[in-house]
Amino acid sequence: MLSDDRTRHLLRSAVSGLTVSTPPAEELVRRGRQSRRRSRAATVLGAAAAVGVVAVGSVLVSDLAQAPVGPTATPTTMPIATKPSTRDGLVTPPGTRLVGMGPVAVAVPESWGTNNVRCGTPLADTVVFEGTGTRTCLVPPRDVSSVHFGRIGTWEPRSWEQNATTTIDLGEVEITRSDIGPYDEGPGEPPYDFAVGVVTVPGHDVAMWVVSTNQELIRRILDSVRDIPAGYVAVPAPSAPDRTPSFEENAGLDVRQVTVYRAGLSPGVVLSSDPPFGSIVPEGSSVTRTVSGPGEPLSGPAGPLARNLHAFAVAPGPETLRAIPFGDRVGLGLGGEVVKMLTPSQLEEPSAWVIHRDHFAGYSGPFSALDRLRRDPELWSITEGKQLFCPWARTAALPGYEQDRRLTLEPSGITTCLQWWAVDIYLDERDRIDAISLILAEP
Amino acid sequence: MDPDADPDADYVTYVHMRWGPLVRSAILLGCSRTEAEDIVQTTLIRCYTGWAKVQSAAVPDAYVYRILVNCLAKSRRRRWWGETPTERLPHRVVEDPAAAVTQRASVLAALGALTEQQRAVVMLRYYADLSERQVADVLGIPAGTVKSRLARGLEQLSQLLGDGDTDEVRRESSC
């Protein structure tokens, strides 16, 4: 066994005779100053020129966009880019964009969306800032990958805690990175074959995790972790559905807040951001944040109509029906299809509302809009021309009723799209009900 | 404070003093000389932008080695991305240390047979002369892990540099 002294001697003698070039001190100072100037100049660059193109050090991430999906997929070709320049420190990763939270960012394929989820489950490749918990609310497609950002200990999968972690110094910030391991949301969850890799930034309470069946993609995204260059910030996202990013988290951005009415949502919930959550922008950039505000009364007859419809649903009968202004004939629809036409008197009988279909949107029939209204009578949200929840399930207007006003009643106390339904009410020019249609969200 | 004093004087002095040892350290970590100089340049530029941190560090050399090790790790990852994958890991055959003509070649070949982690702790402990605690801080690993990696590394070096095993020595691609 080598002694300490002997080892020292061997190592030193191994390299002592090597000729080393003269230290390029002046050149290092010049480039060091350039690096500083770049950081400062970055604050005045236009956002379009700056988003996601500057990195400390250079990382070849262009192949992220083409990374294969699936556990058995093996990269057959990998772009051989020009040698990364460790001198310039600047790189424009083709086909990717930077997304981040707090002091760190990763490169993801440019085609990935933001918060492209239903019920918390990514249904297309996406970056997720929505702190809505479980990823497996719905059955996740196997070929979908996602990068999630949140606070440490809140939503990241439990399984990563069993994986070994490494501490990495990014210069301005220290991170921990886990080995890639099986994705597991805990006992009781079905056995998915997704893998996960987690990065945390303990000093900033930031967690980022990548979920995919493609471990190579996970590794590449984890490899692209870097600190956000000086002069840039990540557009802050809410770390929980009911949490507005704090003033401190605005991180030197010029935040303009737009308040919109969202029935069923508490005021102050951040709905969206432009640029999107996680974008890397120069400090001082303008960001428009859309936040839910207090409810606004609907104009016209919508309020009384909804109240009267509510009264009829709870206690169907001639008295309550009379208060509802129906047209001469009322179309009864399911999704985007008119199934039958009824007279107002026929509507008095709840059984007339029933549409006998074996299946619709993944649910078993029969179906009745009145039953839905009766089941959740206190939970409606009423909007006109839009849908508050599960917007992907919105259908086109019923054929023949495109010119009508379209009111949408939805339960506002739901937490998943599996619980969601909507009843669309079509009003003619005299504010009489022309048609009623039940909509459900297909899982 | 002298307004005419060069604000970069300390940095320049440090570069002149530490350039050679840092390049040689990178070579001991598996880089070619050219690669080692590139990595050390990157390291020292990062040191320039955060010079105040280097100066205020309890052990400035340890701080700089930490940056060096991270730059090297990043560089290895980047290069991996730039390579064309093959079905088998791209092992590179290194000359037999016992048959090497010079002691330097033998030592470098033996170091090349260690894992990257073992090589890093051996270099930091016995070439950079950092304490085990400092090595642990530089690499972000527990002190116990430093001890165990040192023990295994030295054991392997002993075998490779001794009179015994002359089997082919392989190592994975360098930085």
mmCIF file of C-alpha atoms in Angstrom, chain A residues 1-29 31-33 35-36 56-64 75-81 83-84 86-87 165-174 177 216 219-227, chain B residues 6-8 11-12 15-17 19-20 23-25 27-28 33-35 37-42 44-46 48-53 63 66-67 70 74-75 77-85 103-105 107-108 111 122-123 125-130 137 139-141 150-152 154-158 161:
data_model
loop_
_atom_site.group_PDB
_atom_site.id
_atom_site.type_symbol
_atom_site.label_atom_id
_atom_site.label_comp_id
_atom_site.label_asym_id
_atom_site.label_seq_id
_atom_site.Cartn_x
_atom_site.Cartn_y
_atom_site.Cartn_z
ATOM 1 C CA MET A 1 0.000 0.000 0.000
ATOM 2 C CA LEU A 2 1.344 3.393 -0.969
ATOM 3 C CA SER A 3 2.097 5.764 1.887
ATOM 4 C CA ASP A 4 0.844 9.341 1.848
ATOM 5 C CA ASP A 5 4.291 10.740 1.201
ATOM 6 C CA ARG A 6 5.014 8.243 -1.525
ATOM 7 C CA THR A 7 1.707 9.073 -3.239
ATOM 8 C CA ARG A 8 2.449 12.792 -3.057
ATOM 9 C CA HIS A 9 5.854 12.236 -4.538
ATOM 10 C CA LEU A 10 4.511 10.090 -7.360
ATOM 11 C CA LEU A 11 1.825 12.573 -8.341
ATOM 12 C CA ARG A 12 4.139 15.548 -8.275
ATOM 13 C CA SER A 13 6.880 13.862 -10.185
ATOM 14 C CA ALA A 14 4.328 12.677 -12.738
ATOM 15 C CA VAL A 15 3.467 16.223 -13.764
ATOM 16 C CA SER A 16 6.408 18.313 -12.609
ATOM 17 C CA GLY A 17 8.262 17.889 -15.847
ATOM 18 C CA LEU A 18 5.299 18.843 -18.021
ATOM 19 C CA THR A 19 5.695 22.040 -19.951
ATOM 20 C CA VAL A 20 2.828 24.381 -19.265
ATOM 21 C CA SER A 21 2.146 27.482 -21.327
ATOM 22 C CA THR A 22 2.589 30.948 -19.903
ATOM 23 C CA PRO A 23 -0.472 31.976 -17.923
ATOM 24 C CA PRO A 24 -2.611 34.215 -20.141
ATOM 25 C CA ALA A 25 -3.354 36.595 -17.294
ATOM 26 C CA GLU A 26 -4.172 39.628 -19.408
ATOM 27 C CA GLU A 27 -6.426 37.581 -21.646
ATOM 28 C CA LEU A 28 -8.241 36.157 -18.647
ATOM 29 C CA VAL A 29 -8.787 39.634 -17.232
ATOM 30 C CA ARG A 31 -12.512 37.982 -20.880
ATOM 31 C CA GLY A 32 -13.502 38.247 -17.262
ATOM 32 C CA ARG A 33 -14.427 41.875 -17.852
ATOM 33 C CA SER A 35 -18.260 38.368 -18.919
ATOM 34 C CA ARG A 36 -19.179 41.030 -16.396
ATOM 35 C CA VAL A 56 -23.081 30.677 -18.178
ATOM 36 C CA GLY A 57 -20.804 28.293 -19.924
ATOM 37 C CA SER A 58 -21.898 26.543 -23.051
ATOM 38 C CA VAL A 59 -24.068 23.494 -23.202
ATOM 39 C CA LEU A 60 -25.030 21.632 -26.285
ATOM 40 C CA VAL A 61 -28.682 21.002 -25.886
ATOM 41 C CA SER A 62 -29.872 21.056 -29.438
ATOM 42 C CA ASP A 63 -30.474 17.367 -29.418
ATOM 43 C CA LEU A 64 -32.969 17.677 -26.596
ATOM 44 C CA PRO A 75 -30.595 7.561 -29.999
ATOM 45 C CA THR A 76 -29.432 6.514 -33.398
ATOM 46 C CA THR A 77 -28.166 9.897 -34.408
ATOM 47 C CA MET A 78 -26.960 12.748 -32.301
ATOM 48 C CA PRO A 79 -26.150 16.074 -33.896
ATOM 49 C CA ILE A 80 -22.441 16.664 -33.753
ATOM 50 C CA ALA A 81 -22.402 20.370 -33.151
ATOM 51 C CA LYS A 83 -17.160 22.247 -30.355
ATOM 52 C CA PRO A 84 -18.734 24.159 -27.492
ATOM 53 C CA THR A 86 -15.788 27.550 -23.302
ATOM 54 C CA ARG A 87 -14.334 30.920 -24.068
ATOM 55 C CA THR A 165 -28.103 12.784 -4.350
ATOM 56 C CA THR A 166 -25.058 14.779 -5.304
ATOM 57 C CA THR A 167 -24.319 18.333 -4.305
ATOM 58 C CA ILE A 168 -23.221 20.547 -7.179
ATOM 59 C CA ASP A 169 -21.875 24.070 -6.993
ATOM 60 C CA LEU A 170 -23.095 26.140 -9.912
ATOM 61 C CA GLY A 171 -21.018 29.079 -8.818
ATOM 62 C CA GLU A 172 -23.644 31.420 -7.451
ATOM 63 C CA VAL A 173 -25.865 28.705 -6.116
ATOM 64 C CA GLU A 174 -25.587 25.182 -4.790
ATOM 65 C CA ARG A 177 -29.216 16.379 -7.920
ATOM 66 C CA GLU A 216 -31.833 9.674 -21.474
ATOM 67 C CA ARG A 219 -30.507 12.969 -17.833
ATOM 68 C CA ARG A 220 -30.028 15.541 -20.540
ATOM 69 C CA ILE A 221 -32.469 17.955 -19.004
ATOM 70 C CA LEU A 222 -30.839 17.510 -15.599
ATOM 71 C CA ASP A 223 -27.455 18.048 -17.228
ATOM 72 C CA SER A 224 -28.652 21.369 -18.589
ATOM 73 C CA VAL A 225 -29.276 22.811 -15.129
ATOM 74 C CA ARG A 226 -27.466 26.093 -14.739
ATOM 75 C CA ASP A 227 -27.696 29.189 -12.663
ATOM 76 C CA ASP B 6 -4.658 48.144 -10.320
ATOM 77 C CA PRO B 7 -7.928 46.533 -9.164
ATOM 78 C CA ASP B 8 -6.904 43.331 -10.912
ATOM 79 C CA TYR B 11 -6.106 38.389 -9.458
ATOM 80 C CA VAL B 12 -3.227 38.597 -11.919
ATOM 81 C CA VAL B 15 -3.150 33.541 -11.968
ATOM 82 C CA HIS B 16 0.624 33.636 -12.325
ATOM 83 C CA MET B 17 1.132 31.674 -9.138
ATOM 84 C CA TRP B 19 -1.762 28.571 -13.375
ATOM 85 C CA GLY B 20 0.797 25.777 -13.535
ATOM 86 C CA VAL B 23 -3.209 22.891 -15.263
ATOM 87 C CA ARG B 24 -1.253 19.996 -13.820
ATOM 88 C CA SER B 25 -4.159 19.179 -11.527
ATOM 89 C CA ILE B 27 -4.001 16.685 -16.241
ATOM 90 C CA LEU B 28 -3.994 14.445 -13.180
ATOM 91 C CA ARG B 33 -2.637 19.400 -21.749
ATOM 92 C CA THR B 34 -4.731 21.436 -24.210
ATOM 93 C CA GLU B 35 -7.937 20.397 -22.528
ATOM 94 C CA GLU B 37 -5.536 24.665 -20.169
ATOM 95 C CA ASP B 38 -9.021 25.257 -21.553
ATOM 96 C CA ILE B 39 -10.625 24.072 -18.340
ATOM 97 C CA VAL B 40 -8.319 26.152 -16.184
ATOM 98 C CA GLN B 41 -9.029 29.215 -18.305
ATOM 99 C CA THR B 42 -12.738 28.716 -17.826
ATOM 100 C CA LEU B 44 -10.115 31.356 -13.750
ATOM 101 C CA ILE B 45 -12.597 33.474 -15.706
ATOM 102 C CA ARG B 46 -15.261 32.348 -13.304
ATOM 103 C CA TYR B 48 -12.501 36.717 -11.971
ATOM 104 C CA THR B 49 -16.232 37.392 -12.037
ATOM 105 C CA GLY B 50 -16.495 36.198 -8.443
ATOM 106 C CA TRP B 51 -13.081 37.306 -7.245
ATOM 107 C CA ALA B 52 -14.420 38.749 -4.018
ATOM 108 C CA LYS B 53 -15.720 35.315 -3.097
ATOM 109 C CA TYR B 63 -12.703 27.326 -3.549
ATOM 110 C CA ARG B 66 -14.211 23.388 -6.424
ATOM 111 C CA ILE B 67 -14.862 25.516 -9.509
ATOM 112 C CA ASN B 70 -17.361 21.544 -11.500
ATOM 113 C CA LYS B 74 -19.720 20.118 -16.964
ATOM 114 C CA SER B 75 -17.203 19.829 -19.741
ATOM 115 C CA ARG B 77 -21.176 16.152 -19.826
ATOM 116 C CA ARG B 78 -21.101 18.585 -22.728
ATOM 117 C CA ARG B 79 -18.661 16.524 -24.667
ATOM 118 C CA TRP B 80 -20.725 13.445 -24.112
ATOM 119 C CA TRP B 81 -23.619 15.196 -25.762
ATOM 120 C CA GLY B 82 -21.537 16.030 -28.748
ATOM 121 C CA GLU B 83 -20.505 12.480 -29.385
ATOM 122 C CA THR B 84 -22.133 9.930 -31.573
ATOM 123 C CA PRO B 85 -23.469 7.156 -29.373
ATOM 124 C CA GLN B 103 7.442 6.718 -14.183
ATOM 125 C CA ARG B 104 5.268 9.654 -15.273
ATOM 126 C CA ALA B 105 3.509 7.586 -17.886
ATOM 127 C CA VAL B 107 1.477 7.083 -12.798
ATOM 128 C CA LEU B 108 -0.822 8.774 -15.294
ATOM 129 C CA LEU B 111 -4.571 7.202 -12.333
ATOM 130 C CA VAL B 122 -6.499 11.352 -4.812
ATOM 131 C CA MET B 123 -5.507 14.459 -6.759
ATOM 132 C CA ARG B 125 -5.623 15.132 -1.292
ATOM 133 C CA TYR B 126 -2.112 14.371 -2.519
ATOM 134 C CA TYR B 127 -1.422 16.923 -5.213
ATOM 135 C CA ALA B 128 -3.507 19.913 -4.146
ATOM 136 C CA ASP B 129 -2.681 19.092 -0.523
ATOM 137 C CA LEU B 130 -6.172 19.722 0.755
ATOM 138 C CA ASP B 137 -16.285 20.307 0.783
ATOM 139 C CA LEU B 139 -16.624 17.576 -3.970
ATOM 140 C CA GLY B 140 -19.750 18.017 -1.913
ATOM 141 C CA ILE B 141 -19.509 14.562 -0.379
ATOM 142 C CA LEU B 150 -8.948 7.423 -0.923
ATOM 143 C CA ALA B 151 -8.440 3.979 0.533
ATOM 144 C CA ARG B 152 -9.740 2.222 -2.546
ATOM 145 C CA LEU B 154 -4.558 4.045 -3.065
ATOM 146 C CA GLU B 155 -5.054 0.327 -2.957
ATOM 147 C CA GLN B 156 -5.630 0.244 -6.670
ATOM 148 C CA LEU B 157 -2.683 2.526 -7.370
ATOM 149 C CA SER B 158 -0.491 0.272 -5.235
ATOM 150 C CA LEU B 161 2.302 0.587 -9.758
#
